[in-house]
Structures are given as C-alpha cells and as structure tokens.
Amino acid sequence: MKDYVEKMPDTRVEASLTPAPQPVTAVATADTATPWPVTDWPVAELLPHSGAAVLLDKVLSCDEDSLVASVTVRPHEGYGDSDGNLPAWLGMEFMAQAVGAWAGCQARRAGVPVQLGFLLGTRRYDCRVPAFTAGMALTITAERSFQDAAGMGVFLCQIHLGEDCLAEARLNVYSPPDAGAFIDEPQPADAA
C-alpha cells in the first residue's frame, strides 16, 4: 500500500504570481481538481461512533476507491489486556472503521450526513501476529473492490507495521439507504 500512497497524483495547483501551495493529503476526483483536506477531518466526524469506540487516530489519505488511516495501539479499557495489548481479532474492527471512514469521507464530499453501515463479515481474516502490542504505529488500508447501488460492498483491507503486512481480509459490508428502517424491529402483534 506504500506504493499506492507514493503513486497518488500530485494535486497541487500553481498560480503564475503566487508560490505553489504546500502539498496536502487530498482526494482528487475526475470532476474537480480541488483537493480534499482529509487530514483535517477528525475521524470521529467520519464514523457513526463516539468516545472510546473510535479506534482510528487519523485519516492520512482518501480517494474514490481507497483510504489510508493510522492508529497507535494503546491501552483500551474494553478490549486490551493489562499490558495495553489488543487482541488480534480487533484488527477486523480497525479494518471496518477504515471502511466506515472511507464512507464518511464520501458522504462529507457529497455534503450528506454520515450513514450507519454494517460489517457483514469476511471469508478469511489472516492475522500474522498474536496481538497488537502497545505502542505499535499501524497503517490501515481499505480499497474498494466492489460496491453496488443497493449498498453492498467488498473492500480489501490490510494492516501494516512499517513495510510488514500484519493482517489482511476482504470485508463484506452493507450500507442500506435507510439504516434506521433496516435496524428497526417490527413490534410483535398482541397475542390477546
């Protein structure tokens, strides 16, 4: 994924009378060359989570099909052990939050509210470490490989520590047009 980040197009625009702006991590789209300052968007505003449920630290880059985020592993009251290590299975949540942050960036770009999405699962989560140890500076990538108009999607996700890929999975996700209607359970008919 490092190659992907390095190959992102340079979206700087130079004016004839002013110096070139500093490079920014941005999203360039086919319909506009205006960069998105995604590094200024707090992850908590991109996810329908709150407080300690937000595990990602920062979105580093995002475009139409992918997102790169970072997280430094630290003690977590709900998930960590006494040494501040996080279980290997929590990597799936890092990945799911990267997909959610990607959707949040897309919503923010479109000027619509962030919507609730659902992790349906994965056929294979390959984690090469027994735990994510306290202090690890991880990079999480999510790349869209499929998405249909009904809200079903598939994302290839990876977790890196430097150049080493620690975990990868292909996540199946669902973002219904009306998440409230999707999660509301019908009231049972009165048996009387």
PDB file of C-alpha atoms in Angstrom:
ATOM      1  CA  MET A   1       0.000   0.000   0.000  1.00  0.00           C
ATOM      2  CA  LYS A   2       3.001   2.248   0.449  1.00  0.00           C
ATOM      3  CA  ASP A   3       3.403   2.149  -3.331  1.00  0.00           C
ATOM      4  CA  TYR A   4      -0.192   3.294  -3.647  1.00  0.00           C
ATOM      5  CA  VAL A   5       0.364   6.274  -1.365  1.00  0.00           C
ATOM      6  CA  GLU A   6       3.529   7.219  -3.227  1.00  0.00           C
ATOM      7  CA  LYS A   7       1.714   6.976  -6.584  1.00  0.00           C
ATOM      8  CA  MET A   8      -1.146   9.266  -5.574  1.00  0.00           C
ATOM      9  CA  PRO A   9      -1.372  12.098  -8.101  1.00  0.00           C
ATOM     10  CA  ASP A  10       0.099  15.438  -7.127  1.00  0.00           C
ATOM     11  CA  THR A  11      -2.920  17.720  -6.829  1.00  0.00           C
ATOM     12  CA  ARG A  12      -1.023  20.968  -6.308  1.00  0.00           C
ATOM     13  CA  VAL A  13      -2.051  23.885  -8.467  1.00  0.00           C
ATOM     14  CA  GLU A  14       0.496  26.574  -9.273  1.00  0.00           C
ATOM     15  CA  ALA A  15      -0.602  30.152  -9.855  1.00  0.00           C
ATOM     16  CA  SER A  16       1.579  32.333 -12.019  1.00  0.00           C
ATOM     17  CA  LEU A  17       2.029  35.095  -9.404  1.00  0.00           C
ATOM     18  CA  THR A  18       1.968  33.103  -6.201  1.00  0.00           C
ATOM     19  CA  PRO A  19       4.177  30.318  -4.886  1.00  0.00           C
ATOM     20  CA  ALA A  20       2.911  26.771  -5.187  1.00  0.00           C
ATOM     21  CA  PRO A  21       0.894  25.654  -2.156  1.00  0.00           C
ATOM     22  CA  GLN A  22       2.333  23.087   0.181  1.00  0.00           C
ATOM     23  CA  PRO A  23       1.353  19.523  -0.752  1.00  0.00           C
ATOM     24  CA  VAL A  24      -1.650  18.243   1.143  1.00  0.00           C
ATOM     25  CA  THR A  25      -3.020  14.777   1.529  1.00  0.00           C
ATOM     26  CA  ALA A  26      -6.072  15.063  -0.609  1.00  0.00           C
ATOM     27  CA  VAL A  27      -8.668  13.415  -2.724  1.00  0.00           C
ATOM     28  CA  ALA A  28      -8.779  14.422  -6.342  1.00  0.00           C
ATOM     29  CA  THR A  29     -11.818  13.475  -8.365  1.00  0.00           C
ATOM     30  CA  ALA A  30     -12.484  13.373 -12.061  1.00  0.00           C
ATOM     31  CA  ASP A  31     -14.950  16.262 -11.799  1.00  0.00           C
ATOM     32  CA  THR A  32     -12.668  18.610  -9.860  1.00  0.00           C
ATOM     33  CA  ALA A  33      -9.002  19.191  -9.168  1.00  0.00           C
ATOM     34  CA  THR A  34      -9.730  20.729  -5.771  1.00  0.00           C
ATOM     35  CA  PRO A  35      -8.041  18.677  -3.042  1.00  0.00           C
ATOM     36  CA  TRP A  36      -9.912  17.420  -0.019  1.00  0.00           C
ATOM     37  CA  PRO A  37      -8.106  18.269   3.190  1.00  0.00           C
ATOM     38  CA  VAL A  38      -8.950  14.885   4.702  1.00  0.00           C
ATOM     39  CA  THR A  39      -6.185  15.159   7.268  1.00  0.00           C
ATOM     40  CA  ASP A  40      -8.199  17.999   8.819  1.00  0.00           C
ATOM     41  CA  TRP A  41     -11.305  15.827   9.182  1.00  0.00           C
ATOM     42  CA  PRO A  42     -11.457  14.227  12.638  1.00  0.00           C
ATOM     43  CA  VAL A  43     -12.144  10.501  12.438  1.00  0.00           C
ATOM     44  CA  ALA A  44     -14.971  10.933  14.965  1.00  0.00           C
ATOM     45  CA  GLU A  45     -16.801  13.087  12.390  1.00  0.00           C
ATOM     46  CA  LEU A  46     -16.426  10.417   9.700  1.00  0.00           C
ATOM     47  CA  LEU A  47     -17.740   7.477  11.724  1.00  0.00           C
ATOM     48  CA  PRO A  48     -21.102   6.945  13.424  1.00  0.00           C
ATOM     49  CA  HIS A  49     -19.177   6.042  16.616  1.00  0.00           C
ATOM     50  CA  SER A  50     -18.413   8.015  19.723  1.00  0.00           C
ATOM     51  CA  GLY A  51     -15.861   8.165  22.510  1.00  0.00           C
ATOM     52  CA  ALA A  52     -13.689   5.095  23.061  1.00  0.00           C
ATOM     53  CA  ALA A  53     -15.489   3.233  20.257  1.00  0.00           C
ATOM     54  CA  VAL A  54     -13.436   5.258  17.739  1.00  0.00           C
ATOM     55  CA  LEU A  55     -10.196   3.298  17.409  1.00  0.00           C
ATOM     56  CA  LEU A  56      -8.545   5.024  14.437  1.00  0.00           C
ATOM     57  CA  ASP A  57      -6.395   8.086  15.096  1.00  0.00           C
ATOM     58  CA  LYS A  58      -6.285   9.801  11.720  1.00  0.00           C
ATOM     59  CA  VAL A  59      -7.189   9.540   8.056  1.00  0.00           C
ATOM     60  CA  LEU A  60      -3.981  10.006   6.063  1.00  0.00           C
ATOM     61  CA  SER A  61      -5.447   9.927   2.556  1.00  0.00           C
ATOM     62  CA  CYS A  62      -8.648   9.084   0.745  1.00  0.00           C
ATOM     63  CA  ASP A  63      -9.922   8.953  -2.809  1.00  0.00           C
ATOM     64  CA  GLU A  64     -12.841   7.478  -4.743  1.00  0.00           C
ATOM     65  CA  ASP A  65     -11.784   3.893  -4.075  1.00  0.00           C
ATOM     66  CA  SER A  66      -9.482   3.745  -1.073  1.00  0.00           C
ATOM     67  CA  LEU A  67      -8.463   5.123   2.289  1.00  0.00           C
ATOM     68  CA  VAL A  68      -5.306   5.026   4.395  1.00  0.00           C
ATOM     69  CA  ALA A  69      -5.600   5.594   8.159  1.00  0.00           C
ATOM     70  CA  SER A  70      -3.327   5.353  11.168  1.00  0.00           C
ATOM     71  CA  VAL A  71      -3.640   4.131  14.712  1.00  0.00           C
ATOM     72  CA  THR A  72      -1.171   3.801  17.551  1.00  0.00           C
ATOM     73  CA  VAL A  73      -2.047   0.852  19.761  1.00  0.00           C
ATOM     74  CA  ARG A  74      -2.691   1.981  23.316  1.00  0.00           C
ATOM     75  CA  PRO A  75      -4.430   0.551  26.356  1.00  0.00           C
ATOM     76  CA  HIS A  76      -8.170   0.222  25.862  1.00  0.00           C
ATOM     77  CA  GLU A  77     -10.455  -0.440  28.792  1.00  0.00           C
ATOM     78  CA  GLY A  78     -12.888  -2.562  26.822  1.00  0.00           C
ATOM     79  CA  TYR A  79     -10.514  -4.626  24.690  1.00  0.00           C
ATOM     80  CA  GLY A  80      -6.943  -4.526  25.954  1.00  0.00           C
ATOM     81  CA  ASP A  81      -5.040  -6.674  28.402  1.00  0.00           C
ATOM     82  CA  SER A  82      -3.172  -5.374  31.463  1.00  0.00           C
ATOM     83  CA  ASP A  83      -0.104  -4.551  29.326  1.00  0.00           C
ATOM     84  CA  GLY A  84      -2.110  -2.445  26.861  1.00  0.00           C
ATOM     85  CA  ASN A  85      -2.035  -5.032  24.081  1.00  0.00           C
ATOM     86  CA  LEU A  86      -5.074  -5.530  21.879  1.00  0.00           C
ATOM     87  CA  PRO A  87      -6.286  -8.955  20.707  1.00  0.00           C
ATOM     88  CA  ALA A  88      -5.572  -9.994  17.124  1.00  0.00           C
ATOM     89  CA  TRP A  89      -9.283 -10.182  16.277  1.00  0.00           C
ATOM     90  CA  LEU A  90      -9.585  -6.429  16.903  1.00  0.00           C
ATOM     91  CA  GLY A  91      -7.787  -5.924  13.610  1.00  0.00           C
ATOM     92  CA  MET A  92     -11.136  -6.622  11.942  1.00  0.00           C
ATOM     93  CA  GLU A  93     -12.567  -3.589  13.735  1.00  0.00           C
ATOM     94  CA  PHE A  94      -9.616  -1.433  12.652  1.00  0.00           C
ATOM     95  CA  MET A  95     -10.390  -2.501   9.089  1.00  0.00           C
ATOM     96  CA  ALA A  96     -14.139  -1.973   9.438  1.00  0.00           C
ATOM     97  CA  GLN A  97     -13.540   1.518  10.818  1.00  0.00           C
ATOM     98  CA  ALA A  98     -11.262   2.281   7.861  1.00  0.00           C
ATOM     99  CA  VAL A  99     -14.110   1.283   5.519  1.00  0.00           C
ATOM    100  CA  GLY A 100     -16.518   3.378   7.615  1.00  0.00           C
ATOM    101  CA  ALA A 101     -14.153   6.361   7.483  1.00  0.00           C
ATOM    102  CA  TRP A 102     -13.942   5.937   3.687  1.00  0.00           C
ATOM    103  CA  ALA A 103     -17.750   6.084   3.525  1.00  0.00           C
ATOM    104  CA  GLY A 104     -17.688   9.104   5.855  1.00  0.00           C
ATOM    105  CA  CYS A 105     -15.259  10.893   3.533  1.00  0.00           C
ATOM    106  CA  GLN A 106     -17.518  10.137   0.573  1.00  0.00           C
ATOM    107  CA  ALA A 107     -20.536  11.477   2.500  1.00  0.00           C
ATOM    108  CA  ARG A 108     -18.673  14.599   3.575  1.00  0.00           C
ATOM    109  CA  ARG A 109     -17.566  15.215  -0.009  1.00  0.00           C
ATOM    110  CA  ALA A 110     -21.177  14.879  -1.180  1.00  0.00           C
ATOM    111  CA  GLY A 111     -22.443  17.152   1.620  1.00  0.00           C
ATOM    112  CA  VAL A 112     -24.696  14.484   3.139  1.00  0.00           C
ATOM    113  CA  PRO A 113     -24.777  13.092   6.696  1.00  0.00           C
ATOM    114  CA  VAL A 114     -22.589  10.123   7.617  1.00  0.00           C
ATOM    115  CA  GLN A 115     -24.701   6.965   7.493  1.00  0.00           C
ATOM    116  CA  LEU A 116     -24.602   3.796   9.541  1.00  0.00           C
ATOM    117  CA  GLY A 117     -23.045   0.791   7.817  1.00  0.00           C
ATOM    118  CA  PHE A 118     -22.726  -2.847   8.758  1.00  0.00           C
ATOM    119  CA  LEU A 119     -19.826  -5.277   8.679  1.00  0.00           C
ATOM    120  CA  LEU A 120     -21.376  -8.468   7.346  1.00  0.00           C
ATOM    121  CA  GLY A 121     -18.212 -10.490   7.715  1.00  0.00           C
ATOM    122  CA  THR A 122     -15.267 -11.931   5.880  1.00  0.00           C
ATOM    123  CA  ARG A 123     -14.448 -15.323   4.479  1.00  0.00           C
ATOM    124  CA  ARG A 124     -10.900 -15.064   5.726  1.00  0.00           C
ATOM    125  CA  TYR A 125      -9.126 -12.830   8.223  1.00  0.00           C
ATOM    126  CA  ASP A 126      -5.405 -13.571   8.059  1.00  0.00           C
ATOM    127  CA  CYS A 127      -3.629 -12.081  11.065  1.00  0.00           C
ATOM    128  CA  ARG A 128       0.074 -12.841  11.406  1.00  0.00           C
ATOM    129  CA  VAL A 129       0.527 -11.614  14.987  1.00  0.00           C
ATOM    130  CA  PRO A 130      -0.970 -12.984  18.224  1.00  0.00           C
ATOM    131  CA  ALA A 131      -1.808  -9.446  19.402  1.00  0.00           C
ATOM    132  CA  PHE A 132      -1.326  -5.807  18.505  1.00  0.00           C
ATOM    133  CA  THR A 133       1.141  -4.663  21.137  1.00  0.00           C
ATOM    134  CA  ALA A 134       1.036  -1.330  22.899  1.00  0.00           C
ATOM    135  CA  GLY A 135       2.926   1.370  21.036  1.00  0.00           C
ATOM    136  CA  MET A 136       2.649  -0.190  17.559  1.00  0.00           C
ATOM    137  CA  ALA A 137       2.133   2.535  14.944  1.00  0.00           C
ATOM    138  CA  LEU A 138      -0.167   0.836  12.436  1.00  0.00           C
ATOM    139  CA  THR A 139      -1.331   1.863   8.994  1.00  0.00           C
ATOM    140  CA  ILE A 140      -4.735   0.547   7.947  1.00  0.00           C
ATOM    141  CA  THR A 141      -5.726   0.487   4.290  1.00  0.00           C
ATOM    142  CA  ALA A 142      -9.121  -0.160   2.738  1.00  0.00           C
ATOM    143  CA  GLU A 143      -9.548  -0.485  -1.020  1.00  0.00           C
ATOM    144  CA  ARG A 144     -12.972  -0.861  -2.601  1.00  0.00           C
ATOM    145  CA  SER A 145     -13.149  -3.787  -4.974  1.00  0.00           C
ATOM    146  CA  PHE A 146     -16.940  -3.884  -5.403  1.00  0.00           C
ATOM    147  CA  GLN A 147     -19.961  -1.781  -4.487  1.00  0.00           C
ATOM    148  CA  ASP A 148     -23.475  -1.902  -5.877  1.00  0.00           C
ATOM    149  CA  ALA A 149     -26.323   0.602  -5.862  1.00  0.00           C
ATOM    150  CA  ALA A 150     -28.141  -1.326  -3.117  1.00  0.00           C
ATOM    151  CA  GLY A 151     -25.304  -0.668  -0.663  1.00  0.00           C
ATOM    152  CA  MET A 152     -23.437  -3.990  -0.725  1.00  0.00           C
ATOM    153  CA  GLY A 153     -19.677  -3.669  -0.943  1.00  0.00           C
ATOM    154  CA  VAL A 154     -16.411  -5.566  -0.704  1.00  0.00           C
ATOM    155  CA  PHE A 155     -13.169  -3.959   0.492  1.00  0.00           C
ATOM    156  CA  LEU A 156      -9.669  -5.384   0.552  1.00  0.00           C
ATOM    157  CA  CYS A 157      -8.130  -4.262   3.840  1.00  0.00           C
ATOM    158  CA  GLN A 158      -4.645  -4.555   5.298  1.00  0.00           C
ATOM    159  CA  ILE A 159      -2.859  -3.603   8.492  1.00  0.00           C
ATOM    160  CA  HIS A 160       0.807  -2.670   8.206  1.00  0.00           C
ATOM    161  CA  LEU A 161       3.557  -2.008  10.703  1.00  0.00           C
ATOM    162  CA  GLY A 162       6.077  -0.189   8.551  1.00  0.00           C
ATOM    163  CA  GLU A 163       6.632  -2.389   5.482  1.00  0.00           C
ATOM    164  CA  ASP A 164       5.291  -5.542   7.168  1.00  0.00           C
ATOM    165  CA  CYS A 165       1.713  -6.627   6.497  1.00  0.00           C
ATOM    166  CA  LEU A 166       0.412  -7.893   9.834  1.00  0.00           C
ATOM    167  CA  ALA A 167      -3.153  -8.702   8.763  1.00  0.00           C
ATOM    168  CA  GLU A 168      -5.412  -8.707   5.745  1.00  0.00           C
ATOM    169  CA  ALA A 169      -9.005  -9.513   4.915  1.00  0.00           C
ATOM    170  CA  ARG A 170     -11.652  -8.901   2.327  1.00  0.00           C
ATOM    171  CA  LEU A 171     -14.583  -7.346   4.214  1.00  0.00           C
ATOM    172  CA  ASN A 172     -18.194  -7.656   3.099  1.00  0.00           C
ATOM    173  CA  VAL A 173     -20.143  -4.564   4.121  1.00  0.00           C
ATOM    174  CA  TYR A 174     -23.647  -3.200   3.743  1.00  0.00           C
ATOM    175  CA  SER A 175     -24.771   0.410   3.839  1.00  0.00           C
ATOM    176  CA  PRO A 176     -28.551   0.482   3.397  1.00  0.00           C
ATOM    177  CA  PRO A 177     -30.236   3.605   2.040  1.00  0.00           C
ATOM    178  CA  ASP A 178     -32.223   3.896   5.286  1.00  0.00           C
ATOM    179  CA  ALA A 179     -30.259   2.309   8.134  1.00  0.00           C
ATOM    180  CA  GLY A 180     -32.952   3.247  10.686  1.00  0.00           C
ATOM    181  CA  ALA A 181     -35.579   1.235   8.847  1.00  0.00           C
ATOM    182  CA  PHE A 182     -33.103  -1.604   8.437  1.00  0.00           C
ATOM    183  CA  ILE A 183     -32.419  -1.969  12.172  1.00  0.00           C
ATOM    184  CA  ASP A 184     -35.929  -1.236  13.483  1.00  0.00           C
ATOM    185  CA  GLU A 185     -37.659  -4.403  14.557  1.00  0.00           C
ATOM    186  CA  PRO A 186     -41.394  -4.664  13.980  1.00  0.00           C
ATOM    187  CA  GLN A 187     -43.443  -4.720  17.138  1.00  0.00           C
ATOM    188  CA  PRO A 188     -44.992  -8.146  17.824  1.00  0.00           C
ATOM    189  CA  ALA A 189     -48.736  -8.374  17.384  1.00  0.00           C
ATOM    190  CA  ASP A 190     -50.647  -8.516  20.648  1.00  0.00           C
ATOM    191  CA  ALA A 191     -51.363 -12.177  21.425  1.00  0.00           C
ATOM    192  CA  ALA A 192     -54.563 -11.323  23.245  1.00  0.00           C
TER     193      ALA A 192
END
